[in-house]
Short mmCIF file of N, CA, C and O in Angstrom, two decimals:
data_model
loop_
_atom_site.label_atom_id
_atom_site.label_comp_id
_atom_site.label_asym_id
_atom_site.label_seq_id
_atom_site.Cartn_x
_atom_site.Cartn_y
_atom_site.Cartn_z
N MET A 1 141.12 56.13 12.54
CA MET A 1 141.92 57.23 13.04
C MET A 1 141.11 58.53 13.08
O MET A 1 141.29 59.34 13.98
N ARG A 2 140.23 58.66 12.10
CA ARG A 2 139.42 59.87 12.05
C ARG A 2 138.50 59.95 13.28
O ARG A 2 138.29 61.02 13.84
N LYS A 3 137.95 58.81 13.71
CA LYS A 3 137.09 58.78 14.89
C LYS A 3 137.86 59.23 16.12
O LYS A 3 137.32 59.89 17.00
N PHE A 4 139.13 58.86 16.17
CA PHE A 4 139.98 59.25 17.29
C PHE A 4 140.09 60.78 17.36
O PHE A 4 139.94 61.38 18.42
N TYR A 5 140.33 61.41 16.22
CA TYR A 5 140.44 62.87 16.19
C TYR A 5 139.11 63.55 16.54
O TYR A 5 139.07 64.57 17.23
N VAL A 6 138.02 62.98 16.05
CA VAL A 6 136.71 63.53 16.35
C VAL A 6 136.45 63.44 17.86
O VAL A 6 135.94 64.39 18.47
N CYS A 7 136.81 62.32 18.46
CA CYS A 7 136.64 62.15 19.91
C CYS A 7 137.49 63.15 20.68
O CYS A 7 137.03 63.75 21.67
N ILE A 8 138.70 63.36 20.26
CA ILE A 8 139.60 64.32 20.92
C ILE A 8 139.02 65.73 20.81
O ILE A 8 138.99 66.47 21.81
N VAL A 9 138.55 66.10 19.63
CA VAL A 9 137.97 67.43 19.43
C VAL A 9 136.71 67.58 20.29
O VAL A 9 136.50 68.61 20.94
N ALA A 10 135.89 66.53 20.33
CA ALA A 10 134.66 66.59 21.14
C ALA A 10 135.00 66.75 22.62
O ALA A 10 134.37 67.55 23.32
N LEU A 11 135.98 66.02 23.11
CA LEU A 11 136.39 66.15 24.51
C LEU A 11 136.93 67.55 24.79
O LEU A 11 136.65 68.14 25.84
N PHE A 12 137.71 68.09 23.87
CA PHE A 12 138.24 69.44 24.02
C PHE A 12 137.10 70.46 24.11
O PHE A 12 137.12 71.36 24.95
N LEU A 13 136.09 70.31 23.23
CA LEU A 13 134.95 71.24 23.25
C LEU A 13 134.17 71.14 24.55
O LEU A 13 133.76 72.15 25.11
N LEU A 14 133.97 69.91 25.03
CA LEU A 14 133.26 69.75 26.30
C LEU A 14 134.04 70.37 27.45
O LEU A 14 133.46 71.01 28.32
N ALA A 15 135.35 70.20 27.45
CA ALA A 15 136.17 70.80 28.49
C ALA A 15 136.13 72.32 28.39
O ALA A 15 136.10 73.02 29.41
N SER A 16 136.09 72.84 27.18
CA SER A 16 136.04 74.29 26.99
C SER A 16 134.73 74.87 27.51
O SER A 16 134.71 75.94 28.11
N VAL A 17 133.65 74.16 27.28
CA VAL A 17 132.35 74.62 27.75
C VAL A 17 132.36 74.72 29.27
O VAL A 17 131.87 75.68 29.85
N ASP A 18 132.95 73.74 29.96
CA ASP A 18 133.02 73.76 31.41
C ASP A 18 133.87 74.93 31.90
O ASP A 18 133.50 75.61 32.85
N VAL A 19 134.97 75.21 31.25
CA VAL A 19 135.83 76.33 31.64
C VAL A 19 135.12 77.65 31.41
O VAL A 19 135.14 78.53 32.26
N VAL A 20 134.42 77.80 30.29
CA VAL A 20 133.69 79.02 30.00
C VAL A 20 132.59 79.22 31.04
O VAL A 20 132.37 80.31 31.54
N ALA A 21 131.91 78.13 31.41
CA ALA A 21 130.85 78.24 32.42
C ALA A 21 131.42 78.68 33.75
O ALA A 21 130.82 79.45 34.47
N GLN A 22 132.61 78.19 34.11
CA GLN A 22 133.21 78.57 35.38
C GLN A 22 133.70 80.01 35.35
O GLN A 22 133.69 80.69 36.37
N ASN A 23 134.13 80.48 34.18
CA ASN A 23 134.63 81.85 34.09
C ASN A 23 133.52 82.87 33.94
O ASN A 23 133.77 84.06 34.00
N GLY A 24 132.29 82.42 33.69
CA GLY A 24 131.17 83.35 33.59
C GLY A 24 131.00 84.08 34.91
O GLY A 24 130.89 83.47 35.95
N GLN A 25 131.01 85.38 34.86
CA GLN A 25 130.94 86.17 36.08
C GLN A 25 129.50 86.32 36.53
O GLN A 25 128.70 86.92 35.82
N LYS A 26 129.19 85.76 37.67
CA LYS A 26 127.85 85.91 38.24
C LYS A 26 127.83 87.15 39.10
O LYS A 26 128.70 87.36 39.93
N VAL A 27 126.83 87.96 38.89
CA VAL A 27 126.67 89.17 39.68
C VAL A 27 126.11 88.79 41.04
O VAL A 27 125.12 88.07 41.14
N ILE A 28 126.78 89.24 42.09
CA ILE A 28 126.35 88.94 43.45
C ILE A 28 125.16 89.80 43.83
O ILE A 28 124.20 89.33 44.42
N ILE A 29 125.24 91.06 43.49
CA ILE A 29 124.16 91.98 43.87
C ILE A 29 123.82 92.84 42.67
O ILE A 29 124.70 93.33 41.97
N ASP A 30 122.55 92.97 42.45
CA ASP A 30 122.08 93.78 41.33
C ASP A 30 121.06 94.77 41.88
O ASP A 30 119.87 94.50 41.94
N ILE A 31 121.58 95.88 42.36
CA ILE A 31 120.73 96.90 42.96
C ILE A 31 120.17 97.75 41.84
O ILE A 31 120.90 98.37 41.09
N ARG A 32 118.87 97.75 41.78
CA ARG A 32 118.25 98.64 40.80
C ARG A 32 117.39 99.63 41.55
O ARG A 32 116.88 99.35 42.62
N GLY A 33 117.29 100.77 40.98
CA GLY A 33 116.49 101.79 41.63
C GLY A 33 115.04 101.68 41.26
O GLY A 33 114.61 100.74 40.60
N ILE A 34 114.28 102.63 41.71
CA ILE A 34 112.86 102.68 41.36
C ILE A 34 112.67 103.79 40.34
O ILE A 34 113.51 104.68 40.21
N GLY A 35 111.59 103.70 39.63
CA GLY A 35 111.34 104.67 38.56
C GLY A 35 111.26 106.10 39.03
O GLY A 35 111.85 107.00 38.45
N SER A 36 110.52 106.32 40.11
CA SER A 36 110.38 107.69 40.61
C SER A 36 110.05 107.65 42.09
O SER A 36 109.51 106.67 42.60
N TYR A 37 110.41 108.72 42.75
CA TYR A 37 110.09 108.88 44.16
C TYR A 37 108.86 109.76 44.28
O TYR A 37 108.54 110.53 43.38
N HIS A 38 108.18 109.64 45.39
CA HIS A 38 106.94 110.36 45.58
C HIS A 38 106.99 111.21 46.84
O HIS A 38 107.78 110.94 47.74
N ASP A 39 106.14 112.21 46.87
CA ASP A 39 105.95 112.95 48.13
C ASP A 39 104.58 112.58 48.68
O ASP A 39 103.78 111.90 48.02
N ARG A 40 104.33 113.00 49.90
CA ARG A 40 103.08 112.62 50.57
C ARG A 40 101.86 113.06 49.75
O ARG A 40 100.87 112.34 49.63
N LYS A 41 101.92 114.25 49.16
CA LYS A 41 100.79 114.78 48.39
C LYS A 41 100.46 113.87 47.20
O LYS A 41 99.28 113.57 46.96
N ASP A 42 101.50 113.41 46.48
CA ASP A 42 101.28 112.50 45.35
C ASP A 42 100.61 111.21 45.82
O ASP A 42 99.67 110.73 45.19
N LEU A 43 101.12 110.66 46.91
CA LEU A 43 100.61 109.38 47.40
C LEU A 43 99.19 109.51 47.94
O LEU A 43 98.37 108.60 47.76
N GLU A 44 98.89 110.63 48.59
CA GLU A 44 97.54 110.81 49.14
C GLU A 44 96.50 110.96 48.03
O GLU A 44 95.32 110.71 48.26
N ALA A 45 96.94 111.34 46.84
CA ALA A 45 96.01 111.46 45.72
C ALA A 45 95.72 110.10 45.07
O ALA A 45 94.82 110.00 44.23
N MET A 46 96.44 109.07 45.47
CA MET A 46 96.26 107.74 44.90
C MET A 46 95.29 106.91 45.73
O MET A 46 95.11 107.13 46.92
N THR A 47 94.70 105.93 45.06
CA THR A 47 93.84 104.98 45.75
C THR A 47 94.70 103.88 46.37
O THR A 47 95.88 103.72 46.01
N LYS A 48 94.10 103.11 47.26
CA LYS A 48 94.83 102.00 47.87
C LYS A 48 95.27 101.01 46.79
O LYS A 48 96.36 100.46 46.86
N GLY A 49 94.45 100.82 45.78
CA GLY A 49 94.80 99.93 44.66
C GLY A 49 96.02 100.41 43.89
O GLY A 49 96.77 99.60 43.34
N GLN A 50 96.23 101.72 43.83
CA GLN A 50 97.42 102.26 43.16
C GLN A 50 98.64 102.22 44.08
O GLN A 50 99.77 102.12 43.61
N LEU A 51 98.41 102.31 45.38
CA LEU A 51 99.51 102.33 46.34
C LEU A 51 100.13 100.93 46.55
O LEU A 51 101.33 100.82 46.76
N MET A 52 99.29 99.92 46.48
CA MET A 52 99.78 98.58 46.78
C MET A 52 100.93 98.12 45.88
O MET A 52 101.94 97.62 46.38
N PRO A 53 100.87 98.30 44.55
CA PRO A 53 102.02 97.90 43.72
C PRO A 53 103.29 98.69 44.05
O PRO A 53 104.39 98.13 44.00
N LEU A 54 103.15 99.96 44.38
CA LEU A 54 104.32 100.76 44.79
C LEU A 54 104.94 100.17 46.05
O LEU A 54 106.16 100.01 46.16
N TYR A 55 104.09 99.85 47.01
CA TYR A 55 104.55 99.28 48.27
C TYR A 55 105.27 97.96 48.03
O TYR A 55 106.37 97.73 48.52
N LEU A 56 104.65 97.08 47.24
CA LEU A 56 105.23 95.76 46.96
C LEU A 56 106.57 95.87 46.25
O LEU A 56 107.51 95.14 46.55
N GLU A 57 106.68 96.81 45.31
CA GLU A 57 107.93 96.99 44.57
C GLU A 57 109.05 97.44 45.50
O GLU A 57 110.16 96.93 45.45
N ARG A 58 108.76 98.37 46.38
CA ARG A 58 109.78 98.89 47.30
C ARG A 58 110.21 97.83 48.32
O ARG A 58 111.39 97.70 48.63
N VAL A 59 109.26 97.04 48.79
CA VAL A 59 109.60 95.96 49.71
C VAL A 59 110.51 94.95 49.01
O VAL A 59 111.53 94.51 49.57
N LYS A 60 110.19 94.61 47.79
CA LYS A 60 111.00 93.64 47.03
C LYS A 60 112.43 94.15 46.84
O LYS A 60 113.39 93.41 47.05
N ILE A 61 112.57 95.39 46.45
CA ILE A 61 113.90 95.95 46.23
C ILE A 61 114.70 95.97 47.54
O ILE A 61 115.86 95.57 47.58
N LEU A 62 114.07 96.41 48.61
CA LEU A 62 114.78 96.49 49.89
C LEU A 62 115.20 95.11 50.39
O LEU A 62 116.33 94.94 50.85
N PHE A 63 114.32 94.12 50.30
CA PHE A 63 114.69 92.77 50.73
C PHE A 63 115.82 92.21 49.87
O PHE A 63 116.63 91.42 50.34
N SER A 64 115.87 92.62 48.62
CA SER A 64 116.92 92.12 47.73
C SER A 64 118.26 92.78 47.97
O SER A 64 119.30 92.21 47.65
N VAL A 65 118.26 93.98 48.54
CA VAL A 65 119.49 94.77 48.67
C VAL A 65 120.10 94.71 50.07
O VAL A 65 121.31 94.52 50.21
N ILE A 66 119.30 94.86 51.08
CA ILE A 66 119.78 95.04 52.45
C ILE A 66 120.72 93.93 52.89
O ILE A 66 121.74 94.18 53.52
N GLN A 67 120.40 92.68 52.55
CA GLN A 67 121.20 91.57 53.02
C GLN A 67 122.64 91.59 52.50
O GLN A 67 123.52 90.96 53.08
N TYR A 68 122.90 92.30 51.43
CA TYR A 68 124.24 92.31 50.84
C TYR A 68 125.13 93.45 51.31
O TYR A 68 126.28 93.54 50.92
N PHE A 69 124.61 94.34 52.11
CA PHE A 69 125.41 95.50 52.50
C PHE A 69 126.65 95.14 53.30
O PHE A 69 127.61 95.89 53.31
N GLY A 70 126.66 94.01 53.97
CA GLY A 70 127.86 93.57 54.66
C GLY A 70 128.94 93.11 53.70
O GLY A 70 130.12 93.03 54.05
N VAL A 71 128.55 92.81 52.46
CA VAL A 71 129.50 92.34 51.45
C VAL A 71 129.91 93.47 50.53
O VAL A 71 131.09 93.68 50.28
N THR A 72 128.93 94.23 50.03
CA THR A 72 129.22 95.32 49.11
C THR A 72 128.03 96.27 49.05
O THR A 72 126.91 95.88 49.35
N ASN A 73 128.31 97.49 48.68
CA ASN A 73 127.23 98.45 48.47
C ASN A 73 127.16 98.88 47.00
O ASN A 73 126.48 99.82 46.67
N LYS A 74 127.87 98.20 46.17
CA LYS A 74 127.90 98.52 44.73
C LYS A 74 127.08 97.50 43.96
O LYS A 74 127.05 96.32 44.28
N SER A 75 126.44 97.95 42.89
CA SER A 75 125.67 97.08 42.04
C SER A 75 126.56 96.46 40.97
O SER A 75 127.56 97.06 40.57
N GLY A 76 126.21 95.27 40.53
CA GLY A 76 126.94 94.62 39.45
C GLY A 76 128.26 94.00 39.88
O GLY A 76 129.11 93.70 39.05
N VAL A 77 128.46 93.79 41.17
CA VAL A 77 129.70 93.25 41.70
C VAL A 77 129.72 91.73 41.52
O VAL A 77 128.71 91.05 41.73
N THR A 78 130.88 91.21 41.13
CA THR A 78 131.03 89.76 40.95
C THR A 78 131.98 89.22 42.00
O THR A 78 132.59 89.98 42.75
N PHE A 79 132.09 87.89 42.06
CA PHE A 79 133.03 87.26 42.99
C PHE A 79 134.44 87.80 42.77
O PHE A 79 135.15 88.11 43.71
N THR A 80 134.84 87.90 41.52
CA THR A 80 136.19 88.37 41.19
C THR A 80 136.44 89.78 41.73
O THR A 80 137.50 90.06 42.27
N ASP A 81 135.45 90.64 41.60
CA ASP A 81 135.57 92.01 42.09
C ASP A 81 135.84 92.05 43.58
O ASP A 81 136.52 92.95 44.08
N LEU A 82 135.29 91.09 44.31
CA LEU A 82 135.42 91.07 45.76
C LEU A 82 136.56 90.18 46.24
O LEU A 82 136.80 90.07 47.44
N GLY A 83 137.25 89.54 45.30
CA GLY A 83 138.35 88.65 45.69
C GLY A 83 137.86 87.32 46.23
O GLY A 83 138.61 86.61 46.91
N ILE A 84 136.62 86.97 45.95
CA ILE A 84 136.05 85.69 46.38
C ILE A 84 136.29 84.68 45.26
O ILE A 84 135.99 84.96 44.09
N PRO A 85 136.81 83.51 45.59
CA PRO A 85 137.03 82.51 44.54
C PRO A 85 135.71 82.12 43.88
O PRO A 85 134.72 81.88 44.56
N ALA A 86 135.72 82.08 42.56
CA ALA A 86 134.52 81.69 41.81
C ALA A 86 134.49 80.18 41.68
O ALA A 86 134.37 79.63 40.60
N SER A 87 134.57 79.51 42.82
CA SER A 87 134.57 78.05 42.83
C SER A 87 133.16 77.52 42.58
O SER A 87 132.17 78.25 42.72
N LYS A 88 133.10 76.24 42.23
CA LYS A 88 131.79 75.63 42.01
C LYS A 88 130.92 75.74 43.26
O LYS A 88 129.72 75.96 43.17
N GLU A 89 131.54 75.59 44.44
CA GLU A 89 130.80 75.66 45.69
C GLU A 89 130.21 77.05 45.91
O GLU A 89 129.04 77.19 46.28
N ASN A 90 131.03 78.09 45.67
CA ASN A 90 130.54 79.46 45.86
C ASN A 90 129.46 79.81 44.84
O ASN A 90 128.48 80.48 45.17
N ILE A 91 129.63 79.36 43.62
CA ILE A 91 128.63 79.61 42.59
C ILE A 91 127.33 78.89 42.94
O ILE A 91 126.24 79.46 42.81
N LYS A 92 127.45 77.66 43.43
CA LYS A 92 126.25 76.91 43.84
C LYS A 92 125.55 77.61 45.00
O LYS A 92 124.32 77.72 45.02
N LEU A 93 126.33 78.11 45.97
CA LEU A 93 125.74 78.85 47.09
C LEU A 93 124.99 80.08 46.60
O LEU A 93 123.88 80.37 47.07
N LEU A 94 125.59 80.81 45.67
CA LEU A 94 124.95 82.01 45.13
C LEU A 94 123.67 81.65 44.38
O LEU A 94 122.65 82.32 44.52
N ASP A 95 123.73 80.58 43.58
CA ASP A 95 122.53 80.15 42.86
C ASP A 95 121.42 79.75 43.82
O ASP A 95 120.26 80.11 43.62
N THR A 96 121.79 79.00 44.86
CA THR A 96 120.80 78.57 45.85
C THR A 96 120.20 79.77 46.56
O THR A 96 118.99 79.85 46.76
N GLU A 97 121.05 80.73 46.94
CA GLU A 97 120.56 81.93 47.62
C GLU A 97 119.62 82.70 46.72
O GLU A 97 118.58 83.19 47.15
N SER A 98 119.96 82.80 45.45
CA SER A 98 119.13 83.53 44.50
C SER A 98 117.76 82.85 44.36
O SER A 98 116.72 83.53 44.36
N GLU A 99 117.75 81.53 44.26
CA GLU A 99 116.48 80.80 44.17
C GLU A 99 115.66 80.98 45.45
O GLU A 99 114.45 81.21 45.38
N ASN A 100 116.33 80.88 46.60
CA ASN A 100 115.63 81.05 47.88
C ASN A 100 115.05 82.45 48.02
O ASN A 100 113.93 82.63 48.51
N ARG A 101 115.83 83.46 47.60
CA ARG A 101 115.36 84.84 47.69
C ARG A 101 114.14 85.05 46.80
O ARG A 101 113.15 85.66 47.22
N GLU A 102 114.19 84.53 45.58
CA GLU A 102 113.05 84.68 44.67
C GLU A 102 111.81 84.00 45.23
O GLU A 102 110.71 84.55 45.15
N GLU A 103 111.99 82.83 45.82
CA GLU A 103 110.85 82.13 46.42
C GLU A 103 110.29 82.93 47.60
O GLU A 103 109.08 83.07 47.75
N PHE A 104 111.19 83.45 48.44
CA PHE A 104 110.76 84.27 49.57
C PHE A 104 110.00 85.50 49.09
O PHE A 104 108.93 85.83 49.62
N LEU A 105 110.54 86.20 48.10
CA LEU A 105 109.90 87.41 47.61
C LEU A 105 108.52 87.11 47.01
O LEU A 105 107.57 87.88 47.21
N LYS A 106 108.41 86.00 46.31
CA LYS A 106 107.13 85.60 45.75
C LYS A 106 106.12 85.33 46.87
O LYS A 106 104.99 85.83 46.84
N ASN A 107 106.54 84.55 47.87
CA ASN A 107 105.64 84.23 48.98
C ASN A 107 105.29 85.46 49.80
O ASN A 107 104.14 85.63 50.23
N ASN A 108 106.26 86.34 50.01
CA ASN A 108 106.02 87.57 50.76
C ASN A 108 105.02 88.47 50.02
O ASN A 108 104.13 89.05 50.63
N ALA A 109 105.18 88.57 48.70
CA ALA A 109 104.25 89.39 47.91
C ALA A 109 102.83 88.83 48.00
O ALA A 109 101.87 89.60 48.14
N GLU A 110 102.70 87.52 47.94
CA GLU A 110 101.37 86.91 48.06
C GLU A 110 100.76 87.22 49.43
O GLU A 110 99.58 87.54 49.53
N PHE A 111 101.57 87.11 50.47
CA PHE A 111 101.10 87.43 51.82
C PHE A 111 100.66 88.89 51.91
O PHE A 111 99.57 89.20 52.40
N LEU A 112 101.51 89.79 51.41
CA LEU A 112 101.18 91.22 51.49
C LEU A 112 99.94 91.56 50.67
O LEU A 112 99.14 92.41 51.08
N LYS A 113 99.77 90.91 49.52
CA LYS A 113 98.57 91.16 48.71
C LYS A 113 97.31 90.76 49.47
O LYS A 113 96.25 91.34 49.26
N GLY A 114 97.45 89.79 50.36
CA GLY A 114 96.31 89.35 51.14
C GLY A 114 95.97 90.25 52.31
O GLY A 114 94.81 90.39 52.68
N ILE A 115 97.00 90.89 52.90
CA ILE A 115 96.73 91.69 54.10
C ILE A 115 96.71 93.20 53.85
O ILE A 115 96.09 93.93 54.62
N LEU A 116 97.37 93.67 52.80
CA LEU A 116 97.41 95.11 52.54
C LEU A 116 96.03 95.74 52.35
O LEU A 116 95.82 96.87 52.79
N PRO A 117 95.09 95.06 51.73
CA PRO A 117 93.77 95.69 51.59
C PRO A 117 93.11 96.04 52.93
O PRO A 117 92.25 96.91 52.98
N TYR A 118 93.55 95.40 53.99
CA TYR A 118 92.98 95.67 55.31
C TYR A 118 93.75 96.75 56.07
O TYR A 118 93.36 97.15 57.15
N SER A 119 94.86 97.21 55.50
CA SER A 119 95.68 98.23 56.15
C SER A 119 95.10 99.61 55.91
O SER A 119 94.44 99.86 54.90
N ASP A 120 95.39 100.51 56.83
CA ASP A 120 95.00 101.90 56.64
C ASP A 120 95.84 102.50 55.51
O ASP A 120 97.05 102.27 55.44
N THR A 121 95.20 103.24 54.67
CA THR A 121 95.90 103.88 53.55
C THR A 121 97.04 104.76 54.06
O THR A 121 98.11 104.80 53.47
N SER A 122 96.80 105.45 55.18
CA SER A 122 97.85 106.33 55.72
C SER A 122 99.08 105.53 56.15
O SER A 122 100.21 106.01 56.00
N ASN A 123 98.89 104.30 56.64
CA ASN A 123 100.04 103.46 57.01
C ASN A 123 100.82 103.02 55.78
O ASN A 123 102.06 102.98 55.80
N ILE A 124 100.12 102.71 54.71
CA ILE A 124 100.80 102.32 53.47
C ILE A 124 101.59 103.50 52.93
O ILE A 124 102.74 103.35 52.50
N ILE A 125 101.01 104.67 52.95
CA ILE A 125 101.70 105.89 52.47
C ILE A 125 102.95 106.15 53.30
O ILE A 125 104.03 106.40 52.76
N THR A 126 102.83 106.08 54.62
CA THR A 126 103.98 106.30 55.50
C THR A 126 105.08 105.29 55.21
O THR A 126 106.27 105.64 55.15
N ALA A 127 104.70 104.02 55.02
CA ALA A 127 105.69 102.99 54.73
C ALA A 127 106.38 103.24 53.39
O ALA A 127 107.60 103.11 53.28
N ILE A 128 105.62 103.61 52.37
CA ILE A 128 106.22 103.89 51.05
C ILE A 128 107.22 105.04 51.17
O ILE A 128 108.34 104.97 50.64
N LEU A 129 106.84 106.11 51.86
CA LEU A 129 107.76 107.24 52.04
C LEU A 129 109.03 106.82 52.78
O LEU A 129 110.14 107.22 52.42
N PHE A 130 108.87 106.00 53.81
CA PHE A 130 110.02 105.50 54.56
C PHE A 130 110.92 104.66 53.66
O PHE A 130 112.14 104.84 53.63
N TYR A 131 110.33 103.71 52.93
CA TYR A 131 111.13 102.84 52.05
C TYR A 131 111.84 103.66 50.98
O TYR A 131 112.99 103.36 50.63
N GLU A 132 111.18 104.68 50.45
CA GLU A 132 111.83 105.51 49.44
C GLU A 132 113.01 106.28 50.03
O GLU A 132 114.03 106.45 49.36
N GLU A 133 112.90 106.73 51.27
CA GLU A 133 114.03 107.40 51.91
C GLU A 133 115.21 106.44 52.08
O GLU A 133 116.36 106.80 51.87
N VAL A 134 114.90 105.22 52.47
CA VAL A 134 115.96 104.21 52.60
C VAL A 134 116.60 103.94 51.25
O VAL A 134 117.83 103.86 51.14
N LEU A 135 115.79 103.84 50.20
CA LEU A 135 116.34 103.60 48.86
C LEU A 135 117.19 104.78 48.38
O LEU A 135 118.20 104.58 47.70
N LYS A 136 116.82 105.98 48.75
CA LYS A 136 117.65 107.15 48.42
C LYS A 136 119.00 107.04 49.12
O LYS A 136 120.04 107.33 48.51
N LEU A 137 119.00 106.60 50.37
CA LEU A 137 120.26 106.40 51.10
C LEU A 137 121.11 105.31 50.45
O LEU A 137 122.33 105.44 50.35
N VAL A 138 120.46 104.24 50.03
CA VAL A 138 121.18 103.17 49.34
C VAL A 138 121.84 103.72 48.09
O VAL A 138 123.02 103.43 47.81
N HIS A 139 121.12 104.52 47.34
CA HIS A 139 121.68 105.12 46.12
C HIS A 139 122.86 106.03 46.45
O HIS A 139 123.88 106.02 45.76
N GLN A 140 122.76 106.82 47.52
CA GLN A 140 123.87 107.69 47.91
C GLN A 140 125.10 106.89 48.27
O GLN A 140 126.22 107.27 47.92
N VAL A 141 124.93 105.79 48.99
CA VAL A 141 126.06 104.95 49.37
C VAL A 141 126.70 104.34 48.13
O VAL A 141 127.91 104.21 48.05
N GLN A 142 125.91 103.98 47.13
CA GLN A 142 126.43 103.42 45.89
C GLN A 142 127.30 104.43 45.17
O GLN A 142 128.31 104.07 44.58
N VAL A 143 126.90 105.68 45.18
CA VAL A 143 127.61 106.72 44.46
C VAL A 143 128.96 107.03 45.10
O VAL A 143 129.93 107.34 44.43
N GLU A 144 129.02 106.94 46.42
CA GLU A 144 130.25 107.31 47.13
C GLU A 144 131.39 106.38 46.82
O GLU A 144 131.35 105.32 46.43
#
């Protein structure tokens, strides 16, 4: 009889773990800002080696954020916040998208690391300034 109770308790615990996993709120979008913004004078004082990590960071953030603007412009939003069912299918889709995005960002960074050294420093500076302006706009939209 004791084994019966142990089995019942074990089944209950396993079922509870599945329910807790389903109720775990997955964040759909996690928009993070950058540490600091720069002006042209700051960037022109940097070497290409110093500019490249800035460029790569801004590209990564923008690629991670832009695709979600049709869904939300707020950071930390979950399925529940948007009224989307947190079904296994939706969670699996989000997990797959997250894995695909990370793989894309990794491959894109490798590609950019290979070609950026051949770019004109002035083009990298212009791109960083442009990306920072876009990120400022993203932050303004989040605040509203």
